[in-house]
XYZ file of C-alpha atoms in Angstrom:
209
model
C 26.363 -11.008 -0.680
C 25.283 -14.513 -0.320
C 29.359 -15.268 -0.401
C 29.548 -12.883 2.473
C 26.997 -14.510 4.452
C 28.490 -17.611 3.806
C 32.242 -16.548 4.717
C 30.909 -14.852 7.575
C 28.668 -18.147 9.033
C 31.578 -20.191 8.038
C 34.050 -18.040 10.101
C 31.791 -18.529 13.066
C 31.363 -22.230 12.792
C 34.979 -22.379 12.815
C 35.833 -20.683 15.798
C 32.846 -22.433 17.608
C 34.216 -25.241 16.715
C 37.944 -24.209 18.202
C 36.132 -22.920 21.997
C 38.389 -23.874 24.849
C 35.080 -24.434 26.547
C 33.118 -27.329 25.485
C 29.753 -28.899 26.980
C 29.729 -30.317 30.535
C 33.294 -29.107 31.219
C 33.121 -27.698 34.811
C 35.678 -24.479 35.364
C 37.259 -23.685 38.850
C 38.587 -20.290 39.568
C 39.840 -18.228 42.078
C 41.942 -15.510 42.827
C 41.902 -11.783 44.755
C 41.365 -8.365 43.395
C 40.417 -4.595 45.083
C 36.971 -3.219 44.370
C 35.969 0.405 45.220
C 32.396 0.568 46.113
C 30.412 4.169 46.481
C 27.473 3.464 48.866
C 24.544 5.761 51.069
C 23.292 4.681 53.734
C 19.797 5.643 54.912
C 18.670 6.467 58.332
C 14.868 4.495 58.067
C 14.396 5.084 61.863
C 15.121 8.642 61.772
C 14.514 9.227 58.172
C 17.692 10.842 57.282
C 20.290 9.973 54.550
C 24.249 10.623 53.964
C 25.715 11.529 51.367
C 27.748 8.671 49.121
C 30.488 7.798 50.803
C 33.524 5.501 49.222
C 35.136 2.594 50.336
C 37.837 0.481 49.601
C 37.577 -3.915 49.714
C 39.875 -6.832 49.382
C 38.256 -9.027 47.295
C 38.877 -12.670 47.344
C 36.145 -14.729 44.847
C 35.794 -18.130 43.786
C 33.969 -19.054 41.156
C 32.529 -22.935 39.732
C 31.173 -22.839 36.214
C 29.263 -25.389 34.164
C 29.669 -25.395 30.094
C 26.136 -25.615 28.803
C 27.357 -25.662 25.112
C 30.496 -24.133 23.423
C 29.472 -20.433 24.393
C 27.458 -20.320 27.636
C 28.080 -21.466 31.091
C 25.652 -21.580 33.690
C 27.738 -21.273 37.477
C 28.017 -20.119 40.821
C 29.841 -17.078 42.476
C 31.154 -17.025 46.010
C 32.726 -13.861 46.950
C 34.713 -12.644 50.079
C 34.953 -8.435 50.715
C 37.209 -7.549 53.856
C 36.688 -3.778 53.996
C 40.525 -1.757 54.190
C 39.100 0.201 57.557
C 40.735 2.429 60.438
C 43.112 0.742 62.400
C 42.649 2.775 65.938
C 39.106 2.100 66.122
C 39.222 -1.830 65.676
C 36.901 -1.570 62.596
C 35.619 -5.064 61.273
C 33.570 -4.295 57.633
C 33.163 -7.790 55.168
C 30.293 -7.811 52.711
C 29.907 -11.754 51.547
C 27.529 -12.544 48.628
C 26.524 -15.360 46.538
C 25.507 -15.165 42.607
C 24.223 -17.559 40.528
C 25.296 -16.186 37.273
C 25.520 -16.910 33.320
C 28.673 -16.864 31.168
C 28.523 -16.071 27.563
C 31.622 -16.964 25.954
C 32.959 -14.950 22.607
C 33.809 -17.654 19.768
C 37.137 -16.318 19.298
C 38.455 -19.336 17.744
C 41.613 -19.280 19.445
C 42.509 -21.923 21.268
C 44.002 -21.104 24.414
C 42.467 -17.981 24.909
C 39.140 -17.806 26.255
C 36.853 -14.610 26.898
C 33.567 -14.296 28.539
C 30.655 -11.714 29.776
C 28.969 -12.746 33.079
C 25.644 -11.581 34.276
C 24.212 -12.521 37.428
C 21.844 -11.454 40.905
C 22.074 -12.996 43.950
C 22.619 -12.533 47.740
C 24.903 -10.306 49.701
C 25.199 -9.954 53.744
C 27.018 -7.111 55.317
C 28.760 -6.878 58.258
C 30.499 -3.691 60.133
C 31.548 -3.960 64.040
C 34.201 -1.353 65.799
C 35.008 -1.483 69.189
C 36.524 2.134 71.143
C 39.703 0.599 72.945
C 39.368 3.304 75.463
C 35.963 3.783 76.000
C 34.846 0.761 75.744
C 31.627 1.367 73.332
C 31.327 -1.083 70.860
C 28.787 -0.494 67.759
C 27.151 -3.379 65.200
C 25.544 -3.680 62.253
C 24.160 -6.001 59.740
C 22.126 -5.925 56.693
C 20.916 -8.269 53.849
C 19.941 -7.407 50.645
C 20.737 -8.185 46.597
C 23.395 -7.911 44.203
C 23.588 -7.560 40.834
C 27.081 -8.032 38.842
C 28.074 -7.469 35.295
C 31.563 -9.247 34.870
C 33.792 -9.528 31.937
C 36.857 -12.512 32.423
C 39.547 -13.374 30.054
C 40.760 -16.732 30.201
C 44.916 -17.598 28.817
C 45.190 -20.943 28.996
C 48.682 -22.414 29.359
C 48.565 -24.761 26.622
C 46.203 -26.189 23.944
C 43.354 -27.896 25.495
C 44.901 -27.325 28.278
C 43.096 -27.386 32.170
C 45.294 -24.693 33.814
C 44.760 -20.630 32.739
C 45.162 -17.423 33.802
C 42.382 -15.049 33.968
C 41.836 -11.366 34.750
C 38.888 -10.166 36.127
C 36.464 -6.826 35.807
C 33.067 -6.348 38.105
C 30.545 -4.248 38.452
C 27.800 -5.090 41.273
C 25.204 -3.351 42.640
C 24.016 -3.367 46.139
C 20.310 -3.306 47.950
C 20.813 -3.815 51.174
C 17.134 -3.339 52.330
C 17.182 -4.756 55.791
C 19.563 -3.264 58.720
C 19.906 -2.655 62.142
C 22.714 -1.237 63.673
C 23.273 -1.426 67.440
C 25.173 -0.149 69.901
C 26.498 -1.779 73.114
C 23.490 -0.087 75.119
C 20.905 -1.969 72.880
C 20.362 1.795 70.605
C 19.933 1.934 67.422
C 18.753 2.172 64.345
C 17.280 0.389 61.296
C 19.068 1.293 57.512
C 19.357 0.610 54.112
C 22.719 0.959 51.997
C 22.646 0.590 48.329
C 25.012 1.907 45.732
C 27.521 0.547 42.723
C 30.615 -1.188 43.303
C 33.630 -1.358 40.767
C 35.950 -4.654 41.142
C 39.051 -6.038 38.999
C 41.961 -9.133 40.364
C 43.475 -11.760 38.926
C 43.289 -15.707 39.413
C 43.575 -18.735 38.125
C 41.565 -21.565 36.069
C 41.275 -25.050 36.855
C 39.008 -26.928 34.281
C 38.093 -30.488 34.403
């Protein structure tokens, strides 16, 4: 048993010393992907709740991470979500979120491969607008709220001790827009809230300083 514990500890130490992230490293990541959102809208003014709706959006994340040590990093994630909408209604729907994130790097001991898990909690802003070209009617909705994210992020560097890597990412998000207001061009409107999960995945590039 002592030999097994010693061997396990030795392997862990060797893995930790060969990580591709280190203390004081700065990692910048940018890319693109696709997300699927399963949201539910509640009309607070009229006390009604719609069924859960599914929509899709292109994701454009930018992330910066600072290495605290060989297995832990702290970062800030900015993501722009551009929803796929009905062009005939001249719809625009987007979400912007800013999230502080903690990174846990798994010590595989591989010199060109890094794998991290993320958790973060931050702010999200929702905006929607639609314009009917026939009737000239317009509609706008805005809401602010919170977002919880959990993510996975494998990274493959092009060479040992390199500075450039190809990355794939997956992110689960839980949105909660508590304070929203929707109005048409005659100032008729209602207060609303939106909540629900989202799943997104994509590719990107990393530059390590």
